[in-house]
Amino acid sequence: MKVLVVGATGTIGSAVAAALSARHEVIPASHTKSAHKVDLADPESIRKMYQEVGRVDAVICAAGEAKFAPLASLTEDDFQFCLSNKLMGQVNLVRLGFDYVTDAGSFILTGGVLAQHPMAGGAAISLVNAGLEGFTRAAALEAPRHIRVNVVSPPWVTETLAALGMDTSQGTPAATVARAYVRALEGSGSGEVVAVGGDR
Ligand SMILES: NC(=O)c1ccc[n+]([C@@H]2O[C@H](COP(=O)([O-])OP(=O)(O)OC[C@H]3O[C@@H](n4cnc5c(N)ncnc54)[C@H](OP(=O)(O)O)[C@@H]3O)[C@@H](O)[C@H]2O)c1
């Protein structure tokens, strides 16, 4: 399959691209470091990326920013940033991408563990991750031409915890997380929240 990976330079996206590369053709895209550049927060930039890349069998998004901060300190601008970037960015990737995905192709989005397992400081992230799960279930019902829509819900990634100087013992390696995207791509489910490592 020809697979557009948005966020291909990131911790999860690079592991996904590596996991796919043996069996699939990966087209990397990201904000600044890939040949195909896209800003998820800007629908025009998403349109331009699709025009550049053309027809693909699947779109995987392993990108999307949201702010981790105490609820009391989150401003309306902070919430708007999270909604425009991680939530609407991925919603628009699906809406604007239908015409570029082949019959029975698929979209795989990225949510996260905070949708179901909240923690202090994660309110804005829980909001967008839960929104992505709801959107995925509904968009799958209306997707044309048997196109599938799924969302992977990664737990904390070991490499991310290490980069943040946090305890890595509860982390899941990016390579393990990547296998959930491969399962979603090569499987037949739609409208699903795809668990990583059977944790959900
Ligand atoms: N890592 C974790 O522990 C974890 C856990 C649960 C969920 N998640 C979710 O998984 C996703 C990826 O996380 P990650 O840790 O792999 O991120 P990361 O290492 O920070 O990588 C971010 C990727 O997204 C791209 N990007 C950044 N801003 C963008 C924008 N406005 N438009 C398009 N692409 C943009 C970056 O492109 P450039 O490199 O070109 O700038 C890069 O490829 C995020 O949505 C995150 O919330 C991560």
Coordinates of N, CA and C and ligand atoms in Angstrom, one line a residue:
M1 N 0.8 -1.2 0.0 CA 0.0 0.0 0.0 C 0.9 1.2 0.0
K2 N 0.3 2.3 -0.6 CA 1.0 3.6 -0.6 C 0.4 4.4 0.6
V3 N 1.2 4.7 1.6 CA 0.7 5.2 2.9 C 1.4 6.6 3.2
L4 N 0.5 7.6 3.3 CA 1.0 8.9 3.7 C 1.1 8.9 5.2
V5 N 2.3 9.2 5.8 CA 2.4 9.3 7.2 C 2.7 10.7 7.6
V6 N 1.7 11.3 8.2 CA 1.8 12.7 8.7 C 2.4 12.7 10.1
G7 N 3.6 13.4 10.3 CA 4.3 13.3 11.6 C 5.4 12.2 11.5
A8 N 5.8 11.9 10.3 CA 6.8 10.8 10.1 C 8.1 11.0 10.7
T9 N 8.4 12.3 11.1 CA 9.7 12.5 11.8 C 9.6 12.4 13.3
G10 N 8.5 12.2 13.8 CA 8.3 12.2 15.3 C 8.6 10.9 15.9
T11 N 8.5 10.9 17.2 CA 8.9 9.7 18.0 C 8.0 8.5 17.6
I12 N 6.7 8.7 17.5 CA 5.8 7.6 17.1 C 5.8 7.5 15.6
G13 N 5.7 8.6 14.9 CA 5.7 8.5 13.4 C 6.9 7.9 12.8
S14 N 8.1 8.1 13.3 CA 9.2 7.5 12.7 C 9.2 6.0 13.0
A15 N 8.7 5.6 14.1 CA 8.6 4.1 14.4 C 7.6 3.5 13.5
V16 N 6.5 4.2 13.2 CA 5.4 3.7 12.3 C 6.0 3.6 10.9
A17 N 6.7 4.6 10.4 CA 7.3 4.6 9.1 C 8.3 3.4 9.0
A18 N 9.1 3.2 10.0 CA 10.0 2.1 10.0 C 9.3 0.7 9.9
A19 N 8.2 0.6 10.7 CA 7.5 -0.6 10.8 C 6.8 -0.9 9.4
L20 N 6.4 0.1 8.7 CA 5.6 -0.1 7.5 C 6.6 -0.3 6.3
S21 N 7.8 0.2 6.4 CA 8.6 0.3 5.2 C 9.0 -1.1 4.5
A22 N 8.9 -2.2 5.3 CA 9.2 -3.5 4.7 C 8.2 -3.9 3.7
R23 N 6.9 -3.6 4.0 CA 5.8 -4.1 3.2 C 5.0 -3.0 2.4
H24 N 5.3 -1.8 2.7 CA 4.5 -0.7 2.1 C 5.3 0.4 1.7
E25 N 4.8 1.3 0.8 CA 5.5 2.5 0.4 C 5.1 3.6 1.3
V26 N 6.0 4.2 2.0 CA 5.7 5.3 2.9 C 6.0 6.6 2.3
I27 N 5.0 7.5 2.4 CA 5.3 8.9 1.9 C 5.3 9.8 3.2
P28 N 6.5 10.3 3.6 CA 6.5 11.0 4.8 C 6.1 12.5 4.7
A29 N 5.4 13.0 5.7 CA 5.0 14.4 5.7 C 5.1 14.8 7.1
S30 N 5.5 16.1 7.3 CA 5.5 16.6 8.7 C 5.6 18.2 8.6
H31 N 5.7 18.8 9.8 CA 5.5 20.2 9.8 C 6.7 20.9 9.2
T32 N 7.9 20.5 9.5 CA 9.1 21.3 9.0 C 10.2 20.4 8.4
K33 N 10.3 19.1 8.8 CA 11.5 18.4 8.4 C 11.3 17.4 7.3
S34 N 10.1 17.2 6.7 CA 9.9 16.3 5.6 C 9.8 17.0 4.3
A35 N 10.0 16.3 3.2 CA 9.8 16.9 1.9 C 8.4 17.4 1.7
H36 N 7.4 16.7 2.1 CA 6.0 17.2 2.1 C 5.7 17.8 3.5
K37 N 5.5 19.2 3.4 CA 5.3 19.9 4.7 C 3.8 20.2 4.8
V38 N 3.4 20.1 6.1 CA 1.9 20.4 6.3 C 1.8 21.0 7.7
D39 N 0.9 21.9 7.9 CA 0.5 22.4 9.2 C -0.9 21.9 9.5
L40 N -1.0 21.0 10.4 CA -2.3 20.4 10.7 C -3.3 21.5 11.1
A41 N -2.8 22.6 11.7 CA -3.7 23.7 12.2 C -4.3 24.5 11.0
D42 N -3.8 24.3 9.8 CA -4.2 25.2 8.7 C -4.8 24.3 7.5
P43 N -6.1 24.4 7.4 CA -6.8 23.5 6.4 C -6.2 23.7 5.0
E44 N -5.8 25.0 4.6 CA -5.2 25.2 3.3 C -3.9 24.4 3.1
S45 N -3.1 24.3 4.1 CA -1.9 23.6 4.1 C -2.2 22.1 3.9
I46 N -3.3 21.6 4.5 CA -3.7 20.2 4.3 C -4.1 19.9 2.9
R47 N -4.9 20.9 2.4 CA -5.3 20.7 0.9 C -4.1 20.7 0.0
K48 N -3.1 21.6 0.3 CA -1.9 21.7 -0.6 C -1.2 20.3 -0.5
M49 N -1.0 19.8 0.7 CA -0.3 18.5 0.8 C -1.0 17.4 0.0
Y50 N -2.3 17.3 0.1 CA -3.0 16.3 -0.7 C -2.8 16.5 -2.2
Q51 N -2.9 17.8 -2.6 CA -2.7 18.0 -4.0 C -1.3 17.6 -4.5
E52 N -0.3 17.8 -3.7 CA 1.1 17.4 -4.0 C 1.3 15.9 -4.0
V53 N 0.7 15.3 -3.0 CA 0.9 13.8 -2.9 C 0.0 13.0 -3.8
G54 N -1.2 13.4 -4.0 CA -2.1 12.7 -4.9 C -2.7 11.5 -4.2
R55 N -3.1 10.5 -5.0 CA -3.9 9.3 -4.5 C -3.0 8.4 -3.6
V56 N -3.5 8.0 -2.5 CA -2.9 7.1 -1.6 C -3.9 6.0 -1.1
D57 N -3.4 4.9 -0.6 CA -4.2 3.9 -0.1 C -4.6 4.1 1.4
A58 N -3.7 4.9 2.1 CA -4.0 5.1 3.5 C -3.3 6.4 4.0
V59 N -3.9 7.0 5.0 CA -3.3 8.2 5.6 C -3.2 7.9 7.1
I60 N -2.0 7.9 7.6 CA -1.7 7.8 9.0 C -1.3 9.1 9.6
C61 N -1.9 9.5 10.7 CA -1.5 10.8 11.3 C -0.9 10.4 12.7
A62 N 0.4 10.7 12.9 CA 1.0 10.6 14.2 C 1.6 11.9 14.6
A63 N 0.7 12.9 14.5 CA 1.0 14.3 14.8 C -0.2 14.9 15.5
G64 N 0.0 16.1 16.0 CA -1.1 16.8 16.7 C -0.6 17.3 18.1
E65 N -0.6 18.6 18.2 CA -0.1 19.2 19.5 C -1.3 19.5 20.4
A66 N -1.1 19.3 21.7 CA -2.1 19.8 22.7 C -1.3 20.1 23.9
K67 N -1.8 21.0 24.7 CA -1.0 21.5 25.8 C -1.2 20.8 27.1
F68 N -0.1 20.4 27.8 CA -0.2 19.8 29.1 C 0.1 20.9 30.1
A69 N -0.9 21.2 30.9 CA -0.8 22.3 31.9 C -1.9 22.2 32.9
P70 N -1.8 22.7 34.1 CA -2.9 22.6 35.1 C -4.1 23.4 34.5
L71 N -5.3 22.8 34.8 CA -6.6 23.4 34.3 C -6.7 24.9 34.7
A72 N -6.3 25.2 35.9 CA -6.4 26.6 36.3 C -5.5 27.6 35.5
S73 N -4.5 27.1 34.8 CA -3.6 28.0 34.1 C -3.9 27.9 32.6
L74 N -4.8 27.0 32.1 CA -5.1 26.9 30.7 C -6.0 28.1 30.3
T75 N -5.6 28.8 29.3 CA -6.4 30.0 28.8 C -7.3 29.5 27.7
E76 N -8.2 30.4 27.3 CA -9.0 30.1 26.1 C -8.2 29.9 24.9
D77 N -7.1 30.7 24.7 CA -6.2 30.5 23.6 C -5.5 29.1 23.6
D78 N -5.2 28.7 24.9 CA -4.5 27.4 25.0 C -5.5 26.3 24.5
F79 N -6.8 26.4 24.9 CA -7.8 25.4 24.5 C -8.0 25.5 23.0
Q80 N -8.0 26.7 22.4 CA -8.3 26.9 21.0 C -7.1 26.3 20.2
F81 N -5.9 26.5 20.7 CA -4.7 25.9 20.1 C -4.8 24.4 20.0
C82 N -5.2 23.7 21.1 CA -5.4 22.3 21.1 C -6.5 21.8 20.2
L83 N -7.6 22.5 20.2 CA -8.7 22.2 19.3 C -8.3 22.3 17.8
S84 N -7.6 23.4 17.5 CA -7.3 23.7 16.1 C -6.2 22.7 15.6
N85 N -5.3 22.3 16.5 CA -4.2 21.5 16.1 C -4.5 20.0 16.1
K86 N -4.5 19.4 17.3 CA -4.6 18.0 17.4 C -6.0 17.5 17.0
L87 N -7.1 18.3 17.4 CA -8.4 17.8 17.1 C -8.8 18.1 15.7
M88 N -9.0 19.4 15.4 CA -9.5 19.8 14.0 C -8.5 19.5 13.0
G89 N -7.2 19.5 13.3 CA -6.2 19.1 12.3 C -6.4 17.7 11.8
Q90 N -6.7 16.8 12.7 CA -7.0 15.4 12.2 C -8.3 15.2 11.6
V91 N -9.3 15.9 12.2 CA -10.7 15.9 11.6 C -10.6 16.4 10.1
N92 N -9.8 17.5 9.9 CA -9.7 18.0 8.5 C -8.8 17.1 7.6
L93 N -7.9 16.4 8.2 CA -7.1 15.4 7.4 C -8.1 14.4 6.8
V94 N -9.1 14.0 7.6 CA -10.1 13.0 7.1 C -11.0 13.7 6.1
R95 N -11.7 14.8 6.5 CA -12.7 15.5 5.7 C -12.1 15.8 4.3
L96 N -10.9 16.4 4.3 CA -10.3 16.9 3.1 C -9.6 15.8 2.3
G97 N -9.4 14.6 3.0 CA -8.6 13.6 2.4 C -9.4 12.5 1.7
F98 N -10.8 12.5 1.9 CA -11.6 11.4 1.4 C -11.3 11.2 -0.1
D99 N -11.3 12.4 -0.9 CA -11.1 12.3 -2.3 C -9.8 11.7 -2.8
Y100 N -8.8 11.7 -1.8 CA -7.5 11.3 -2.2 C -7.2 9.8 -1.8
V101 N -8.1 9.2 -1.1 CA -7.9 7.8 -0.6 C -8.7 6.9 -1.5
T102 N -8.0 5.8 -1.9 CA -8.6 4.8 -2.8 C -9.8 4.0 -2.1
D103 N -10.6 3.4 -2.9 CA -11.7 2.6 -2.4 C -11.1 1.6 -1.4
A104 N -11.9 1.5 -0.3 CA -11.5 0.5 0.8 C -10.1 0.9 1.5
G105 N -9.7 2.1 1.3 CA -8.5 2.6 1.9 C -8.8 2.9 3.4
S106 N -7.8 3.6 4.0 CA -8.1 3.9 5.4 C -7.4 5.1 6.0
F107 N -8.0 5.7 7.0 CA -7.3 6.8 7.8 C -7.1 6.2 9.2
I108 N -5.9 6.5 9.7 CA -5.6 6.1 11.1 C -5.1 7.3 11.8
L109 N -5.8 7.7 12.8 CA -5.5 9.0 13.6 C -4.8 8.6 14.9
T110 N -4.4 9.6 15.6 CA -3.8 9.4 16.9 C -4.5 10.2 18.0
G111 N -5.0 9.4 19.0 CA -5.5 10.0 20.2 C -4.5 9.9 21.3
G112 N -5.0 9.2 22.4 CA -4.0 8.9 23.5 C -4.7 8.5 24.7
V113 N -3.9 7.9 25.6 CA -4.4 7.3 26.8 C -5.2 8.2 27.7
L114 N -4.9 9.6 27.6 CA -5.6 10.5 28.5 C -7.1 10.6 28.2
A115 N -7.5 10.1 27.1 CA -9.0 10.1 26.8 C -9.7 9.3 27.8
Q116 N -9.2 8.2 28.2 CA -9.9 7.3 29.2 C -9.2 7.3 30.6
H117 N -8.0 7.7 30.7 CA -7.3 7.6 32.0 C -6.7 9.0 32.2
P118 N -7.5 9.9 32.8 CA -7.1 11.3 32.9 C -6.0 11.4 34.0
M119 N -5.3 12.5 34.0 CA -4.3 12.9 35.0 C -4.3 14.4 35.2
A120 N -3.9 14.8 36.3 CA -3.8 16.3 36.6 C -2.9 16.9 35.5
G121 N -3.3 18.0 34.9 CA -2.5 18.7 33.9 C -2.9 18.2 32.5
G122 N -3.8 17.2 32.4 CA -4.1 16.7 31.1 C -5.5 17.0 30.5
A123 N -6.2 18.1 31.1 CA -7.6 18.3 30.7 C -7.7 18.6 29.3
A124 N -6.8 19.5 28.7 CA -7.0 19.9 27.3 C -6.7 18.7 26.4
I125 N -5.7 17.9 26.8 CA -5.4 16.7 26.0 C -6.5 15.6 26.1
S126 N -7.0 15.4 27.3 CA -8.2 14.5 27.4 C -9.3 14.9 26.5
L127 N -9.6 16.2 26.5 CA -10.7 16.8 25.7 C -10.5 16.4 24.2
V128 N -9.3 16.7 23.7 CA -9.1 16.4 22.2 C -9.1 14.9 22.0
N129 N -8.4 14.2 22.8 CA -8.3 12.7 22.6 C -9.7 12.1 22.6
A130 N -10.5 12.5 23.6 CA -11.9 11.9 23.6 C -12.7 12.3 22.4
G131 N -12.5 13.6 22.0 CA -13.2 14.1 20.8 C -12.8 13.3 19.6
L132 N -11.5 12.9 19.5 CA -11.1 12.1 18.3 C -11.7 10.8 18.3
E133 N -11.9 10.2 19.5 CA -12.5 8.9 19.6 C -14.0 9.0 19.1
G134 N -14.7 10.0 19.6 CA -16.1 10.1 19.1 C -16.2 10.4 17.6
F135 N -15.3 11.3 17.1 CA -15.3 11.6 15.7 C -15.0 10.3 14.9
T136 N -14.1 9.5 15.3 CA -13.7 8.3 14.6 C -14.9 7.4 14.5
R137 N -15.6 7.1 15.6 CA -16.8 6.2 15.5 C -17.8 6.7 14.5
A138 N -18.0 8.1 14.5 CA -19.1 8.6 13.7 C -18.6 8.7 12.2
A139 N -17.4 9.2 12.0 CA -16.9 9.4 10.6 C -16.8 8.0 9.9
A140 N -16.6 6.9 10.7 CA -16.5 5.6 10.0 C -17.8 5.2 9.4
L141 N -18.9 5.7 10.0 CA -20.3 5.4 9.5 C -20.6 6.1 8.2
E142 N -20.0 7.2 8.0 CA -20.3 8.1 6.8 C -19.2 8.0 5.8
A143 N -18.1 7.3 6.0 CA -17.0 7.3 5.1 C -17.4 6.7 3.8
P144 N -17.1 7.3 2.6 CA -17.6 6.7 1.4 C -16.7 5.5 0.9
R145 N -17.1 4.8 -0.1 CA -16.3 3.8 -0.8 C -15.6 2.8 0.1
H146 N -16.3 2.4 1.2 CA -15.7 1.4 2.2 C -14.4 1.9 2.8
I147 N -14.2 3.2 2.8 CA -13.0 3.7 3.5 C -13.1 3.5 5.0
R148 N -12.1 3.1 5.7 CA -12.1 2.8 7.1 C -11.5 4.0 7.8
V149 N -12.0 4.3 9.0 CA -11.4 5.3 9.9 C -11.2 4.7 11.3
N150 N -10.0 4.8 11.8 CA -9.7 4.3 13.1 C -8.8 5.3 13.8
V151 N -8.7 5.1 15.1 CA -7.8 6.0 15.9 C -7.0 5.1 16.9
V152 N -5.7 5.3 16.9 CA -4.8 4.6 17.8 C -4.7 5.4 19.1
S153 N -4.8 4.7 20.2 CA -4.7 5.4 21.5 C -3.4 5.0 22.2
P154 N -2.3 5.7 21.9 CA -1.0 5.3 22.5 C -1.0 5.6 24.0
P155 N -0.3 4.7 24.8 CA 0.0 5.0 26.1 C 1.3 5.9 26.1
W156 N 1.8 6.2 27.3 CA 3.1 7.0 27.4 C 4.2 6.2 26.7
V157 N 4.9 6.8 25.8 CA 6.0 6.2 25.1 C 7.3 6.3 25.9
T158 N 8.0 5.2 25.9 CA 9.3 5.1 26.7 C 10.2 6.2 26.3
E159 N 10.4 6.4 25.0 CA 11.4 7.4 24.5 C 11.0 8.8 24.9
T160 N 9.6 9.1 24.9 CA 9.1 10.4 25.3 C 9.4 10.6 26.8
L161 N 9.1 9.6 27.6 CA 9.4 9.7 29.1 C 10.8 10.0 29.3
A162 N 11.7 9.3 28.6 CA 13.1 9.4 28.7 C 13.5 10.9 28.3
A163 N 13.0 11.4 27.2 CA 13.3 12.7 26.8 C 12.9 13.8 27.8
L164 N 11.8 13.5 28.5 CA 11.3 14.4 29.5 C 11.9 14.2 30.9
G165 N 12.9 13.3 31.0 CA 13.5 13.0 32.2 C 12.6 12.3 33.2
M166 N 11.6 11.6 32.7 CA 10.6 11.0 33.7 C 10.9 9.5 33.8
D167 N 10.2 8.9 34.8 CA 10.4 7.4 35.0 C 9.9 6.7 33.8
T168 N 10.8 5.9 33.2 CA 10.5 5.2 31.9 C 9.9 3.8 32.2
S169 N 9.8 3.4 33.5 CA 9.4 2.0 33.8 C 7.9 1.7 33.3
Q170 N 7.1 2.7 33.3 CA 5.7 2.5 32.8 C 5.5 2.8 31.3
G171 N 6.6 3.1 30.6 CA 6.5 3.4 29.2 C 6.4 2.2 28.3
T172 N 5.9 2.5 27.1 CA 5.8 1.5 26.0 C 6.7 2.0 24.9
P173 N 7.6 1.1 24.4 CA 8.5 1.5 23.4 C 7.8 1.9 22.1
A174 N 8.3 2.9 21.4 CA 7.6 3.4 20.2 C 7.4 2.3 19.2
A175 N 8.4 1.4 19.1 CA 8.3 0.3 18.2 C 7.0 -0.6 18.5
T176 N 6.7 -0.7 19.8 CA 5.5 -1.5 20.2 C 4.2 -0.7 19.8
V177 N 4.3 0.6 20.0 CA 3.1 1.4 19.7 C 2.9 1.4 18.2
A178 N 4.0 1.4 17.4 CA 3.9 1.4 15.9 C 3.1 0.1 15.4
R179 N 3.2 -1.0 16.2 CA 2.6 -2.2 15.7 C 1.0 -2.1 15.7
A180 N 0.5 -1.2 16.6 CA -0.9 -1.0 16.6 C -1.4 -0.3 15.3
Y181 N -0.6 0.6 14.8 CA -0.9 1.3 13.5 C -0.8 0.3 12.3
V182 N 0.1 -0.6 12.4 CA 0.2 -1.6 11.3 C -1.0 -2.5 11.4
R183 N -1.4 -2.9 12.6 CA -2.6 -3.8 12.7 C -3.8 -3.0 12.2
A184 N -3.9 -1.7 12.5 CA -5.1 -1.0 12.0 C -5.1 -0.9 10.5
L185 N -3.9 -0.7 9.9 CA -3.7 -0.5 8.5 C -4.1 -1.8 7.8
E186 N -3.6 -2.9 8.3 CA -3.7 -4.2 7.5 C -5.0 -5.0 7.9
G187 N -5.7 -4.5 9.0 CA -6.9 -5.2 9.4 C -8.1 -4.7 8.6
S188 N -9.3 -5.1 9.2 CA -10.5 -4.7 8.5 C -11.5 -3.9 9.3
G189 N -11.1 -3.6 10.6 CA -12.0 -2.8 11.5 C -12.1 -1.4 11.1
S190 N -13.2 -0.8 11.5 CA -13.4 0.6 11.3 C -14.2 1.2 12.4
G191 N -14.0 2.5 12.7 CA -14.6 3.2 13.8 C -14.1 2.7 15.1
E192 N -12.9 2.2 15.1 CA -12.4 1.6 16.4 C -11.3 2.4 17.0
V193 N -11.3 2.3 18.3 CA -10.1 2.8 19.1 C -9.2 1.7 19.3
V194 N -8.0 1.8 18.6 CA -7.1 0.6 18.5 C -6.2 0.7 19.7
A195 N -6.2 -0.3 20.6 CA -5.4 -0.3 21.8 C -3.9 -0.7 21.4
V196 N -3.0 -0.3 22.2 CA -1.6 -0.6 22.0 C -1.3 -1.7 23.1
G197 N -0.7 -2.8 22.6 CA -0.3 -3.8 23.5 C -1.4 -4.4 24.4
G198 N -2.6 -4.3 23.9 CA -3.7 -5.0 24.7 C -4.0 -4.3 26.0
D199 N -3.7 -3.1 26.2 CA -3.9 -2.4 27.5 C -5.3 -1.9 27.6
R200 N -6.1 -2.0 26.5 CA -7.5 -1.5 26.7 C -8.4 -2.5 26.0
Ligands
LIG1 N1 4.8 10.3 22.8 C1 3.9 9.9 23.7 O1 4.1 9.5 24.8 C2 2.4 10.0 23.3 C3 1.4 9.3 24.1 C4 0.1 9.4 23.7 C5 -0.3 10.1 22.5 N2 0.7 10.8 21.8 C6 0.3 11.5 20.6 O2 1.0 11.0 19.5 C7 1.2 12.1 18.6 C8 2.7 12.1 18.2 O3 3.5 12.2 19.4 P1 5.0 12.1 19.3 O4 5.5 12.0 20.7 O5 5.5 11.1 18.3 O6 5.4 13.6 18.8 P2 6.8 14.2 18.4 O7 7.9 13.3 18.6 O8 6.9 15.6 19.1 O9 6.6 14.4 16.8 C9 5.7 15.3 16.3 C10 5.5 15.1 14.8 O10 4.5 15.9 14.4 C11 4.9 16.9 13.5 N3 4.2 18.1 13.7 C12 4.3 19.0 14.7 N4 3.5 20.0 14.6 C13 2.8 19.8 13.5 C14 1.8 20.5 12.8 N5 1.3 21.7 13.2 N6 1.3 20.0 11.6 C15 1.8 18.8 11.1 N7 2.8 18.1 11.7 C16 3.2 18.6 12.9 C17 6.4 17.0 13.7 O11 7.0 17.4 12.4 P3 8.5 18.1 12.3 O12 9.4 17.1 12.9 O13 8.7 18.2 10.8 O14 8.4 19.4 13.0 C18 6.7 15.5 14.0 O15 6.8 14.8 12.9 C19 0.8 13.4 19.3 O16 -0.5 13.7 18.9 C20 0.7 13.0 20.7 O17 -0.2 13.7 21.5 C21 2.0 10.7 22.2

